GROMACS .gro file of N, CA and C in nm:
model
  216
    1GLY      N    1   0.078  -0.128  -0.008
    1GLY     CA    2   0.015  -0.029  -0.014
    1GLY      C    3   0.085   0.111   0.012
    2ASP      N    4   0.002   0.228  -0.028
    2ASP     CA    5   0.112   0.373  -0.012
    2ASP      C    6   0.072   0.444   0.128
    3HIS      N    7   0.205   0.457   0.203
    3HIS     CA    8   0.192   0.472   0.308
    3HIS      C    9   0.193   0.651   0.323
    4ARG      N   10   0.125   0.747   0.230
    4ARG     CA   11   0.141   0.881   0.293
    4ARG      C   12   0.038   0.934   0.385
    5PHE      N   13   0.105   1.015   0.426
    5PHE     CA   14   0.035   1.089   0.583
    5PHE      C   15  -0.035   1.171   0.530
    6ASN      N   16  -0.143   1.218   0.576
    6ASN     CA   17  -0.212   1.329   0.564
    6ASN      C   18  -0.273   1.374   0.701
    7GLN      N   19  -0.308   1.502   0.691
    7GLN     CA   20  -0.318   1.579   0.875
    7GLN      C   21  -0.415   1.680   0.766
    8PHE      N   22  -0.567   1.668   0.854
    8PHE     CA   23  -0.640   1.761   0.840
    8PHE      C   24  -0.732   1.763   0.930
    9THR      N   25  -0.824   1.898   0.944
    9THR     CA   26  -0.912   1.899   1.045
    9THR      C   27  -1.075   1.887   0.993
   10ASP      N   28  -1.115   1.799   1.065
   10ASP     CA   29  -1.272   1.745   1.014
   10ASP      C   30  -1.372   1.832   1.060
   11HIS      N   31  -1.476   1.804   1.006
   11HIS     CA   32  -1.597   1.944   1.039
   11HIS      C   33  -1.640   1.948   1.204
   12ARG      N   34  -1.596   1.868   1.284
   12ARG     CA   35  -1.610   1.887   1.412
   12ARG      C   36  -1.508   1.924   1.442
   13GLY      N   37  -1.373   1.994   1.375
   13GLY     CA   38  -1.292   2.067   1.437
   13GLY      C   39  -1.146   1.955   1.524
   14LEU      N   40  -1.214   1.830   1.501
   14LEU     CA   41  -1.069   1.756   1.561
   14LEU      C   42  -0.961   1.728   1.413
   15THR      N   43  -0.864   1.708   1.473
   15THR     CA   44  -0.736   1.693   1.359
   15THR      C   45  -0.721   1.566   1.368
   16LEU      N   46  -0.754   1.495   1.228
   16LEU     CA   47  -0.739   1.352   1.174
   16LEU      C   48  -0.609   1.366   1.095
   17PHE      N   49  -0.542   1.236   1.110
   17PHE     CA   50  -0.450   1.198   1.047
   17PHE      C   51  -0.473   1.066   0.975
   18GLN      N   52  -0.442   1.061   0.807
   18GLN     CA   53  -0.487   0.965   0.735
   18GLN      C   54  -0.344   0.894   0.697
   19VAL      N   55  -0.339   0.776   0.723
   19VAL     CA   56  -0.208   0.705   0.679
   19VAL      C   57  -0.249   0.587   0.553
   20GLY      N   58  -0.195   0.593   0.460
   20GLY     CA   59  -0.202   0.508   0.354
   20GLY      C   60  -0.327   0.532   0.263
   21VAL      N   61  -0.289   0.433   0.174
   21VAL     CA   62  -0.421   0.380   0.051
   21VAL      C   63  -0.381   0.244   0.032
   22PHE      N   64  -0.481   0.182   0.031
   22PHE     CA   65  -0.468   0.040   0.021
   22PHE      C   66  -0.571  -0.070  -0.037
   23SER      N   67  -0.533  -0.165  -0.109
   23SER     CA   68  -0.622  -0.221  -0.225
   23SER      C   69  -0.727  -0.321  -0.111
   24SER      N   70  -0.656  -0.368  -0.006
   24SER     CA   71  -0.727  -0.496   0.057
   24SER      C   72  -0.749  -0.450   0.221
   25TYR      N   73  -0.821  -0.496   0.267
   25TYR     CA   74  -0.798  -0.475   0.402
   25TYR      C   75  -0.741  -0.543   0.516
   26PRO      N   76  -0.661  -0.681   0.487
   26PRO     CA   77  -0.571  -0.726   0.539
   26PRO      C   78  -0.429  -0.592   0.553
   27ASP      N   79  -0.415  -0.574   0.452
   27ASP     CA   80  -0.310  -0.481   0.421
   27ASP      C   81  -0.338  -0.350   0.522
   28ALA      N   82  -0.447  -0.292   0.504
   28ALA     CA   83  -0.523  -0.195   0.573
   28ALA      C   84  -0.508  -0.205   0.763
   29GLU      N   85  -0.568  -0.375   0.788
   29GLU     CA   86  -0.552  -0.345   0.902
   29GLU      C   87  -0.396  -0.389   0.961
   30LYS      N   88  -0.348  -0.419   0.876
   30LYS     CA   89  -0.189  -0.453   0.957
   30LYS      C   90  -0.103  -0.341   0.968
   31VAL      N   91  -0.138  -0.206   0.887
   31VAL     CA   92  -0.093  -0.071   0.923
   31VAL      C   93  -0.155  -0.032   1.044
   32ARG      N   94  -0.256  -0.080   1.056
   32ARG     CA   95  -0.358  -0.012   1.199
   32ARG      C   96  -0.315  -0.095   1.309
   33GLN      N   97  -0.263  -0.213   1.272
   33GLN     CA   98  -0.218  -0.279   1.415
   33GLN      C   99  -0.085  -0.225   1.469
   34GLU      N  100  -0.020  -0.184   1.349
   34GLU     CA  101   0.144  -0.108   1.393
   34GLU      C  102   0.107   0.034   1.461
   35ILE      N  103   0.042   0.091   1.415
   35ILE     CA  104  -0.028   0.235   1.450
   35ILE      C  105  -0.094   0.229   1.591
   36LEU      N  106  -0.136   0.105   1.661
   36LEU     CA  107  -0.213   0.054   1.772
   36LEU      C  108  -0.081   0.020   1.863
   37LYS      N  109   0.029  -0.017   1.800
   37LYS     CA  110   0.150  -0.070   1.914
   37LYS      C  111   0.225   0.060   1.919
   38LYS      N  112   0.218   0.168   1.848
   38LYS     CA  113   0.326   0.258   1.861
   38LYS      C  114   0.224   0.375   1.990
   39GLY      N  115   0.100   0.332   2.021
   39GLY     CA  116   0.023   0.392   2.126
   39GLY      C  117  -0.049   0.509   2.055
   40ILE      N  118  -0.134   0.470   1.977
   40ILE     CA  119  -0.233   0.558   1.941
   40ILE      C  120  -0.360   0.461   1.915
   41PRO      N  121  -0.418   0.447   2.045
   41PRO     CA  122  -0.566   0.343   2.047
   41PRO      C  123  -0.669   0.375   1.958
   42GLU      N  124  -0.711   0.481   1.914
   42GLU     CA  125  -0.780   0.569   1.828
   42GLU      C  126  -0.829   0.502   1.667
   43ALA      N  127  -0.667   0.424   1.647
   43ALA     CA  128  -0.654   0.426   1.509
   43ALA      C  129  -0.738   0.315   1.449
   44PHE      N  130  -0.813   0.341   1.314
   44PHE     CA  131  -0.946   0.303   1.259
   44PHE      C  132  -0.904   0.276   1.104
   45VAL      N  133  -0.944   0.214   1.026
   45VAL     CA  134  -0.995   0.166   0.868
   45VAL      C  135  -1.117   0.237   0.855
   46VAL      N  136  -1.118   0.316   0.701
   46VAL     CA  137  -1.192   0.374   0.659
   46VAL      C  138  -1.192   0.311   0.526
   47ALA      N  139  -1.324   0.334   0.471
   47ALA     CA  140  -1.311   0.303   0.292
   47ALA      C  141  -1.390   0.382   0.230
   48TYR      N  142  -1.327   0.415   0.118
   48TYR     CA  143  -1.397   0.535   0.000
   48TYR      C  144  -1.429   0.436  -0.075
   49GLU      N  145  -1.521   0.480  -0.205
   49GLU     CA  146  -1.525   0.480  -0.306
   49GLU      C  147  -1.591   0.573  -0.400
   50ASN      N  148  -1.520   0.590  -0.468
   50ASN     CA  149  -1.582   0.742  -0.623
   50ASN      C  150  -1.569   0.871  -0.513
   51HIS      N  151  -1.442   0.847  -0.408
   51HIS     CA  152  -1.410   0.999  -0.334
   51HIS      C  153  -1.544   0.996  -0.230
   52GLU      N  154  -1.635   0.890  -0.185
   52GLU     CA  155  -1.729   0.881  -0.087
   52GLU      C  156  -1.721   0.753  -0.018
   53ARG      N  157  -1.730   0.812   0.114
   53ARG     CA  158  -1.673   0.712   0.226
   53ARG      C  159  -1.794   0.626   0.219
   54ILE      N  160  -1.748   0.509   0.262
   54ILE     CA  161  -1.849   0.354   0.277
   54ILE      C  162  -1.819   0.300   0.387
   55SER      N  163  -1.893   0.215   0.425
   55SER     CA  164  -1.846   0.111   0.546
   55SER      C  165  -1.740   0.029   0.523
   56VAL      N  166  -1.666   0.002   0.590
   56VAL     CA  167  -1.566  -0.093   0.544
   56VAL      C  168  -1.577  -0.267   0.504
   57THR      N  169  -1.714  -0.279   0.561
   57THR     CA  170  -1.795  -0.398   0.554
   57THR      C  171  -1.827  -0.385   0.403
   58GLN      N  172  -1.892  -0.288   0.385
   58GLN     CA  173  -1.954  -0.260   0.223
   58GLN      C  174  -1.835  -0.252   0.114
   59ALA      N  175  -1.738  -0.212   0.152
   59ALA     CA  176  -1.564  -0.206   0.056
   59ALA      C  177  -1.580  -0.405   0.048
   60ARG      N  178  -1.557  -0.448   0.182
   60ARG     CA  179  -1.496  -0.597   0.179
   60ARG      C  180  -1.605  -0.681   0.109
   61GLU      N  181  -1.725  -0.613   0.066
   61GLU     CA  182  -1.836  -0.706   0.031
   61GLU      C  183  -1.823  -0.714  -0.112
   62ARG      N  184  -1.762  -0.578  -0.179
   62ARG     CA  185  -1.813  -0.527  -0.285
   62ARG      C  186  -1.640  -0.615  -0.339
   63THR      N  187  -1.539  -0.630  -0.261
   63THR     CA  188  -1.407  -0.644  -0.323
   63THR      C  189  -1.392  -0.815  -0.324
   64GLY      N  190  -1.488  -0.905  -0.220
   64GLY     CA  191  -1.489  -1.037  -0.173
   64GLY      C  192  -1.370  -1.029  -0.085
   65ASP      N  193  -1.294  -0.960  -0.010
   65ASP     CA  194  -1.210  -0.953   0.063
   65ASP      C  195  -1.269  -0.965   0.220
   66LEU      N  196  -1.315  -1.069   0.227
   66LEU     CA  197  -1.378  -1.099   0.401
   66LEU      C  198  -1.260  -1.231   0.475
   67SER      N  199  -1.149  -1.211   0.443
   67SER     CA  200  -1.062  -1.288   0.510
   67SER      C  201  -1.036  -1.279   0.636
   68LEU      N  202  -1.072  -1.117   0.714
   68LEU     CA  203  -1.065  -1.129   0.863
   68LEU      C  204  -1.164  -1.091   0.924
   69THR      N  205  -1.182  -1.107   1.031
   69THR     CA  206  -1.305  -1.075   1.136
   69THR      C  207  -1.296  -0.912   1.159
   70LEU      N  208  -1.423  -0.861   1.120
   70LEU     CA  209  -1.429  -0.702   1.095
   70LEU      C  210  -1.533  -0.661   1.230
   71LYS      N  211  -1.478  -0.533   1.301
   71LYS     CA  212  -1.588  -0.441   1.385
   71LYS      C  213  -1.562  -0.321   1.300
   72ASP      N  214  -1.704  -0.295   1.251
   72ASP     CA  215  -1.713  -0.154   1.187
   72ASP      C  216  -1.802  -0.066   1.251
   0.00000   0.00000   0.00000
């Protein structure tokens, strides 16, 4: 995956950090686990389709990538 790092402020005024662009959930989850180990307990995976946020479950169903258990 692409491990670009983006920082931005959302509509609530929260500072968010976005790390990476991945084509599969297992790749994204692997990086999320690395981030958790570095002490960022709020790390989570998000999915986008055509620049619109969709649930990770929807993304995994559409790609057939259901290999890991997911909390969405």
